Amino acid sequence: QTFISYCTRASHGVHWGGTLIAMKLNDEVKVDEVEVSSEHFTRLRLTMEHNSFPLTSVYLPVEGNARLISITELDNILTSKDILGGDWNCVPNKHLDVQCTNPTTYYNIGGHELNDIMSTRNIVDIRREQLGDQHEPTRVCTTTGTATRLDRIYTPKWVNDSEMHLTFQIDRKA
């Protein structure tokens, strides 16, 4: 099954965004509920191995003020059981997730706010947990050479520590 929500074009007319969840369902995974709460979130409630949790695909806008508004919307719906993946258009740590001449100058509106709402719910960037201090960009700007890790998957700490086996993949070609 495929669940999709498109975002509108940014006001500068360049960037498009949207969310997509494509799943291979079987007898062990059930979709209990589908919600598209805004153009920036597609949210499913899944039941798997007797655990019920929200799975949310996120696209945060490129524009800083619109991104902050979307982060506030996310804060209002987020629970400590959420699994989230998406294009966040900001990074949690400029020193680890931005590679350029001077990472401290990277325009990162919303990065701290996003970190705060995730940490208060004990939700972790699962790939950062695996990478440690290594760099792994998901976007490289061909004009500036700046490499960033804008695409991330967040899971509750209990998923990382549990026996539940989940496979996550971000496909930038989708």
mmCIF file with all atom_site columns, C-alpha atoms in Angstrom, residues 15-156:
data_model
loop_
_atom_site.group_PDB
_atom_site.id
_atom_site.type_symbol
_atom_site.label_atom_id
_atom_site.label_alt_id
_atom_site.label_comp_id
_atom_site.label_asym_id
_atom_site.label_entity_id
_atom_site.label_seq_id
_atom_site.pdbx_PDB_ins_code
_atom_site.Cartn_x
_atom_site.Cartn_y
_atom_site.Cartn_z
_atom_site.occupancy
_atom_site.B_iso_or_equiv
_atom_site.pdbx_formal_charge
_atom_site.auth_seq_id
_atom_site.auth_comp_id
_atom_site.auth_asym_id
_atom_site.auth_atom_id
_atom_site.pdbx_PDB_model_num
ATOM 1   C CA . HIS A 1 15  ? 11.252 23.865  -3.821 1.00 0.00 ? 15  HIS A CA 1
ATOM 2   C CA . TRP A 1 16  ? 8.588  21.204  -3.770 1.00 0.00 ? 16  TRP A CA 1
ATOM 3   C CA . GLY A 1 17  ? 8.119  18.659  -1.062 1.00 0.00 ? 17  GLY A CA 1
ATOM 4   C CA . GLY A 1 18  ? 5.799  16.015  0.195  1.00 0.00 ? 18  GLY A CA 1
ATOM 5   C CA . THR A 1 19  ? 5.553  12.820  2.116  1.00 0.00 ? 19  THR A CA 1
ATOM 6   C CA . LEU A 1 20  ? 5.250  9.222   1.097  1.00 0.00 ? 20  LEU A CA 1
ATOM 7   C CA . ILE A 1 21  ? 4.920  5.981   2.985  1.00 0.00 ? 21  ILE A CA 1
ATOM 8   C CA . ALA A 1 22  ? 5.195  2.824   0.899  1.00 0.00 ? 22  ALA A CA 1
ATOM 9   C CA . MET A 1 23  ? 4.790  -0.392  2.840  1.00 0.00 ? 23  MET A CA 1
ATOM 10  C CA . LYS A 1 24  ? 4.793  -4.064  2.210  1.00 0.00 ? 24  LYS A CA 1
ATOM 11  C CA . LEU A 1 25  ? 2.036  -5.306  4.469  1.00 0.00 ? 25  LEU A CA 1
ATOM 12  C CA . ASN A 1 26  ? 1.692  -8.849  5.728  1.00 0.00 ? 26  ASN A CA 1
ATOM 13  C CA . ASP A 1 27  ? -0.282 -10.680 8.378  1.00 0.00 ? 27  ASP A CA 1
ATOM 14  C CA . GLU A 1 28  ? 1.992  -9.305  11.119 1.00 0.00 ? 28  GLU A CA 1
ATOM 15  C CA . VAL A 1 29  ? 1.600  -5.610  10.214 1.00 0.00 ? 29  VAL A CA 1
ATOM 16  C CA . LYS A 1 30  ? -1.793 -3.917  10.287 1.00 0.00 ? 30  LYS A CA 1
ATOM 17  C CA . VAL A 1 31  ? -2.671 -0.332  9.379  1.00 0.00 ? 31  VAL A CA 1
ATOM 18  C CA . ASP A 1 32  ? -5.247 0.774   11.928 1.00 0.00 ? 32  ASP A CA 1
ATOM 19  C CA . GLU A 1 33  ? -5.646 4.401   10.916 1.00 0.00 ? 33  GLU A CA 1
ATOM 20  C CA . VAL A 1 34  ? -4.464 6.870   8.233  1.00 0.00 ? 34  VAL A CA 1
ATOM 21  C CA . GLU A 1 35  ? -4.215 10.589  8.911  1.00 0.00 ? 35  GLU A CA 1
ATOM 22  C CA . VAL A 1 36  ? -2.896 13.420  6.769  1.00 0.00 ? 36  VAL A CA 1
ATOM 23  C CA . SER A 1 37  ? -2.894 16.164  9.397  1.00 0.00 ? 37  SER A CA 1
ATOM 24  C CA . SER A 1 38  ? -1.274 18.770  7.166  1.00 0.00 ? 38  SER A CA 1
ATOM 25  C CA . GLU A 1 39  ? 0.562  18.922  3.903  1.00 0.00 ? 39  GLU A CA 1
ATOM 26  C CA . HIS A 1 40  ? 3.746  18.193  5.842  1.00 0.00 ? 40  HIS A CA 1
ATOM 27  C CA . PHE A 1 41  ? 2.769  14.961  7.607  1.00 0.00 ? 41  PHE A CA 1
ATOM 28  C CA . THR A 1 42  ? 1.359  11.607  6.550  1.00 0.00 ? 42  THR A CA 1
ATOM 29  C CA . ARG A 1 43  ? 0.675  9.503   9.631  1.00 0.00 ? 43  ARG A CA 1
ATOM 30  C CA . LEU A 1 44  ? -0.341 5.873   9.994  1.00 0.00 ? 44  LEU A CA 1
ATOM 31  C CA . ARG A 1 45  ? -1.158 3.984   13.147 1.00 0.00 ? 45  ARG A CA 1
ATOM 32  C CA . LEU A 1 46  ? 0.344  0.503   12.858 1.00 0.00 ? 46  LEU A CA 1
ATOM 33  C CA . THR A 1 47  ? 0.062  -2.632  14.905 1.00 0.00 ? 47  THR A CA 1
ATOM 34  C CA . MET A 1 48  ? 3.005  -5.003  14.712 1.00 0.00 ? 48  MET A CA 1
ATOM 35  C CA . GLU A 1 49  ? 3.925  -7.828  17.056 1.00 0.00 ? 49  GLU A CA 1
ATOM 36  C CA . HIS A 1 50  ? 1.336  -6.618  19.606 1.00 0.00 ? 50  HIS A CA 1
ATOM 37  C CA . ASN A 1 51  ? 2.770  -3.078  19.612 1.00 0.00 ? 51  ASN A CA 1
ATOM 38  C CA . SER A 1 52  ? 0.725  -0.151  18.334 1.00 0.00 ? 52  SER A CA 1
ATOM 39  C CA . PHE A 1 53  ? 2.577  2.974   17.234 1.00 0.00 ? 53  PHE A CA 1
ATOM 40  C CA . PRO A 1 54  ? 2.337  5.911   14.844 1.00 0.00 ? 54  PRO A CA 1
ATOM 41  C CA . LEU A 1 55  ? 4.514  5.927   11.728 1.00 0.00 ? 55  LEU A CA 1
ATOM 42  C CA . THR A 1 56  ? 4.873  9.449   10.349 1.00 0.00 ? 56  THR A CA 1
ATOM 43  C CA . SER A 1 57  ? 6.432  10.686  7.128  1.00 0.00 ? 57  SER A CA 1
ATOM 44  C CA . VAL A 1 58  ? 7.560  14.307  7.408  1.00 0.00 ? 58  VAL A CA 1
ATOM 45  C CA . TYR A 1 59  ? 8.504  17.076  5.006  1.00 0.00 ? 59  TYR A CA 1
ATOM 46  C CA . LEU A 1 60  ? 9.551  20.282  6.754  1.00 0.00 ? 60  LEU A CA 1
ATOM 47  C CA . PRO A 1 61  ? 9.539  23.372  4.539  1.00 0.00 ? 61  PRO A CA 1
ATOM 48  C CA . VAL A 1 62  ? 12.743 24.938  3.248  1.00 0.00 ? 62  VAL A CA 1
ATOM 49  C CA . GLU A 1 63  ? 11.703 28.382  4.471  1.00 0.00 ? 63  GLU A CA 1
ATOM 50  C CA . GLY A 1 64  ? 12.707 28.898  8.107  1.00 0.00 ? 64  GLY A CA 1
ATOM 51  C CA . ASN A 1 65  ? 9.513  30.478  9.473  1.00 0.00 ? 65  ASN A CA 1
ATOM 52  C CA . ALA A 1 66  ? 7.287  27.905  7.768  1.00 0.00 ? 66  ALA A CA 1
ATOM 53  C CA . ARG A 1 67  ? 9.583  25.175  9.127  1.00 0.00 ? 67  ARG A CA 1
ATOM 54  C CA . LEU A 1 68  ? 9.184  26.491  12.687 1.00 0.00 ? 68  LEU A CA 1
ATOM 55  C CA . ILE A 1 69  ? 5.393  26.487  12.277 1.00 0.00 ? 69  ILE A CA 1
ATOM 56  C CA . SER A 1 70  ? 5.502  22.871  11.079 1.00 0.00 ? 70  SER A CA 1
ATOM 57  C CA . ILE A 1 71  ? 7.743  21.878  13.999 1.00 0.00 ? 71  ILE A CA 1
ATOM 58  C CA . THR A 1 72  ? 5.154  23.374  16.376 1.00 0.00 ? 72  THR A CA 1
ATOM 59  C CA . GLU A 1 73  ? 2.418  21.376  14.591 1.00 0.00 ? 73  GLU A CA 1
ATOM 60  C CA . LEU A 1 74  ? 4.548  18.249  14.958 1.00 0.00 ? 74  LEU A CA 1
ATOM 61  C CA . ASP A 1 75  ? 5.057  18.979  18.654 1.00 0.00 ? 75  ASP A CA 1
ATOM 62  C CA . ASN A 1 76  ? 1.271  18.974  19.078 1.00 0.00 ? 76  ASN A CA 1
ATOM 63  C CA . ILE A 1 77  ? 0.775  15.492  17.567 1.00 0.00 ? 77  ILE A CA 1
ATOM 64  C CA . LEU A 1 78  ? 4.010  13.726  18.521 1.00 0.00 ? 78  LEU A CA 1
ATOM 65  C CA . THR A 1 79  ? 3.973  10.971  21.140 1.00 0.00 ? 79  THR A CA 1
ATOM 66  C CA . SER A 1 80  ? 6.760  8.979   22.751 1.00 0.00 ? 80  SER A CA 1
ATOM 67  C CA . LYS A 1 81  ? 5.833  6.003   20.545 1.00 0.00 ? 81  LYS A CA 1
ATOM 68  C CA . ASP A 1 82  ? 6.266  7.743   17.168 1.00 0.00 ? 82  ASP A CA 1
ATOM 69  C CA . ILE A 1 83  ? 8.546  6.465   14.433 1.00 0.00 ? 83  ILE A CA 1
ATOM 70  C CA . LEU A 1 84  ? 9.258  9.307   11.995 1.00 0.00 ? 84  LEU A CA 1
ATOM 71  C CA . GLY A 1 85  ? 11.163 9.600   8.776  1.00 0.00 ? 85  GLY A CA 1
ATOM 72  C CA . GLY A 1 86  ? 11.559 12.379  6.315  1.00 0.00 ? 86  GLY A CA 1
ATOM 73  C CA . ASP A 1 87  ? 13.197 15.414  4.846  1.00 0.00 ? 87  ASP A CA 1
ATOM 74  C CA . TRP A 1 88  ? 13.697 17.732  7.820  1.00 0.00 ? 88  TRP A CA 1
ATOM 75  C CA . ASN A 1 89  ? 15.471 20.611  6.008  1.00 0.00 ? 89  ASN A CA 1
ATOM 76  C CA . CYS A 1 90  ? 17.504 21.292  9.158  1.00 0.00 ? 90  CYS A CA 1
ATOM 77  C CA . VAL A 1 91  ? 20.097 19.276  11.038 1.00 0.00 ? 91  VAL A CA 1
ATOM 78  C CA . PRO A 1 92  ? 20.315 18.238  14.688 1.00 0.00 ? 92  PRO A CA 1
ATOM 79  C CA . ASN A 1 93  ? 24.057 18.962  14.962 1.00 0.00 ? 93  ASN A CA 1
ATOM 80  C CA . LYS A 1 94  ? 25.820 21.350  12.584 1.00 0.00 ? 94  LYS A CA 1
ATOM 81  C CA . HIS A 1 95  ? 29.244 19.934  13.472 1.00 0.00 ? 95  HIS A CA 1
ATOM 82  C CA . LEU A 1 96  ? 28.275 16.333  12.671 1.00 0.00 ? 96  LEU A CA 1
ATOM 83  C CA . ASP A 1 97  ? 25.650 16.824  9.966  1.00 0.00 ? 97  ASP A CA 1
ATOM 84  C CA . VAL A 1 98  ? 27.033 19.686  7.861  1.00 0.00 ? 98  VAL A CA 1
ATOM 85  C CA . GLN A 1 99  ? 30.231 19.495  5.850  1.00 0.00 ? 99  GLN A CA 1
ATOM 86  C CA . CYS A 1 100 ? 31.408 22.806  4.424  1.00 0.00 ? 100 CYS A CA 1
ATOM 87  C CA . THR A 1 101 ? 34.086 25.426  4.979  1.00 0.00 ? 101 THR A CA 1
ATOM 88  C CA . ASN A 1 102 ? 32.388 26.765  8.135  1.00 0.00 ? 102 ASN A CA 1
ATOM 89  C CA . PRO A 1 103 ? 29.498 24.626  9.489  1.00 0.00 ? 103 PRO A CA 1
ATOM 90  C CA . THR A 1 104 ? 28.683 27.193  12.190 1.00 0.00 ? 104 THR A CA 1
ATOM 91  C CA . THR A 1 105 ? 27.378 29.583  9.510  1.00 0.00 ? 105 THR A CA 1
ATOM 92  C CA . TYR A 1 106 ? 24.915 26.981  8.154  1.00 0.00 ? 106 TYR A CA 1
ATOM 93  C CA . TYR A 1 107 ? 21.344 28.359  8.071  1.00 0.00 ? 107 TYR A CA 1
ATOM 94  C CA . ASN A 1 108 ? 19.690 25.863  10.439 1.00 0.00 ? 108 ASN A CA 1
ATOM 95  C CA . ILE A 1 109 ? 16.396 27.334  11.614 1.00 0.00 ? 109 ILE A CA 1
ATOM 96  C CA . GLY A 1 110 ? 14.456 24.717  13.583 1.00 0.00 ? 110 GLY A CA 1
ATOM 97  C CA . GLY A 1 111 ? 17.327 22.354  14.379 1.00 0.00 ? 111 GLY A CA 1
ATOM 98  C CA . HIS A 1 112 ? 17.377 23.113  18.106 1.00 0.00 ? 112 HIS A CA 1
ATOM 99  C CA . GLU A 1 113 ? 13.582 23.141  18.393 1.00 0.00 ? 113 GLU A CA 1
ATOM 100 C CA . LEU A 1 114 ? 13.354 19.767  16.658 1.00 0.00 ? 114 LEU A CA 1
ATOM 101 C CA . ASN A 1 115 ? 16.017 18.319  18.966 1.00 0.00 ? 115 ASN A CA 1
ATOM 102 C CA . ASP A 1 116 ? 14.122 19.576  22.004 1.00 0.00 ? 116 ASP A CA 1
ATOM 103 C CA . ILE A 1 117 ? 10.794 17.961  21.082 1.00 0.00 ? 117 ILE A CA 1
ATOM 104 C CA . MET A 1 118 ? 12.456 14.656  20.153 1.00 0.00 ? 118 MET A CA 1
ATOM 105 C CA . SER A 1 119 ? 14.549 14.470  23.312 1.00 0.00 ? 119 SER A CA 1
ATOM 106 C CA . THR A 1 120 ? 11.629 15.273  25.631 1.00 0.00 ? 120 THR A CA 1
ATOM 107 C CA . ARG A 1 121 ? 9.891  12.197  24.206 1.00 0.00 ? 121 ARG A CA 1
ATOM 108 C CA . ASN A 1 122 ? 13.017 10.001  24.255 1.00 0.00 ? 122 ASN A CA 1
ATOM 109 C CA . ILE A 1 123 ? 13.016 9.703   20.459 1.00 0.00 ? 123 ILE A CA 1
ATOM 110 C CA . VAL A 1 124 ? 16.423 9.238   18.834 1.00 0.00 ? 124 VAL A CA 1
ATOM 111 C CA . ASP A 1 125 ? 17.950 9.717   15.401 1.00 0.00 ? 125 ASP A CA 1
ATOM 112 C CA . ILE A 1 126 ? 18.572 6.025   14.833 1.00 0.00 ? 126 ILE A CA 1
ATOM 113 C CA . ARG A 1 127 ? 21.202 6.500   12.116 1.00 0.00 ? 127 ARG A CA 1
ATOM 114 C CA . ARG A 1 128 ? 23.162 8.991   14.242 1.00 0.00 ? 128 ARG A CA 1
ATOM 115 C CA . GLU A 1 129 ? 23.196 6.351   16.994 1.00 0.00 ? 129 GLU A CA 1
ATOM 116 C CA . GLN A 1 130 ? 24.837 3.988   14.487 1.00 0.00 ? 130 GLN A CA 1
ATOM 117 C CA . LEU A 1 131 ? 27.203 6.551   12.951 1.00 0.00 ? 131 LEU A CA 1
ATOM 118 C CA . GLY A 1 132 ? 28.644 7.998   16.140 1.00 0.00 ? 132 GLY A CA 1
ATOM 119 C CA . ASP A 1 133 ? 30.825 10.925  15.027 1.00 0.00 ? 133 ASP A CA 1
ATOM 120 C CA . GLN A 1 134 ? 31.020 9.875   11.360 1.00 0.00 ? 134 GLN A CA 1
ATOM 121 C CA . HIS A 1 135 ? 29.600 11.981  8.533  1.00 0.00 ? 135 HIS A CA 1
ATOM 122 C CA . GLU A 1 136 ? 26.974 10.628  6.142  1.00 0.00 ? 136 GLU A CA 1
ATOM 123 C CA . PRO A 1 137 ? 25.352 13.330  4.006  1.00 0.00 ? 137 PRO A CA 1
ATOM 124 C CA . THR A 1 138 ? 22.020 12.729  2.321  1.00 0.00 ? 138 THR A CA 1
ATOM 125 C CA . ARG A 1 139 ? 22.242 15.905  0.228  1.00 0.00 ? 139 ARG A CA 1
ATOM 126 C CA . VAL A 1 140 ? 25.172 17.579  -1.499 1.00 0.00 ? 140 VAL A CA 1
ATOM 127 C CA . CYS A 1 141 ? 24.694 21.005  -3.060 1.00 0.00 ? 141 CYS A CA 1
ATOM 128 C CA . THR A 1 142 ? 26.501 20.964  -6.390 1.00 0.00 ? 142 THR A CA 1
ATOM 129 C CA . THR A 1 143 ? 26.996 24.752  -6.478 1.00 0.00 ? 143 THR A CA 1
ATOM 130 C CA . THR A 1 144 ? 28.431 25.258  -2.960 1.00 0.00 ? 144 THR A CA 1
ATOM 131 C CA . GLY A 1 145 ? 29.733 21.776  -2.160 1.00 0.00 ? 145 GLY A CA 1
ATOM 132 C CA . THR A 1 146 ? 27.890 21.840  1.176  1.00 0.00 ? 146 THR A CA 1
ATOM 133 C CA . ALA A 1 147 ? 26.953 18.331  2.291  1.00 0.00 ? 147 ALA A CA 1
ATOM 134 C CA . THR A 1 148 ? 24.147 17.849  4.833  1.00 0.00 ? 148 THR A CA 1
ATOM 135 C CA . ARG A 1 149 ? 22.225 15.035  6.496  1.00 0.00 ? 149 ARG A CA 1
ATOM 136 C CA . LEU A 1 150 ? 18.702 16.430  6.069  1.00 0.00 ? 150 LEU A CA 1
ATOM 137 C CA . ASP A 1 151 ? 16.979 13.059  5.670  1.00 0.00 ? 151 ASP A CA 1
ATOM 138 C CA . ARG A 1 152 ? 16.640 11.141  8.901  1.00 0.00 ? 152 ARG A CA 1
ATOM 139 C CA . ILE A 1 153 ? 14.645 8.473   10.701 1.00 0.00 ? 153 ILE A CA 1
ATOM 140 C CA . TYR A 1 154 ? 13.722 8.883   14.352 1.00 0.00 ? 154 TYR A CA 1
ATOM 141 C CA . THR A 1 155 ? 12.561 6.069   16.600 1.00 0.00 ? 155 THR A CA 1
ATOM 142 C CA . PRO A 1 156 ? 11.684 5.791   20.258 1.00 0.00 ? 156 PRO A CA 1
#
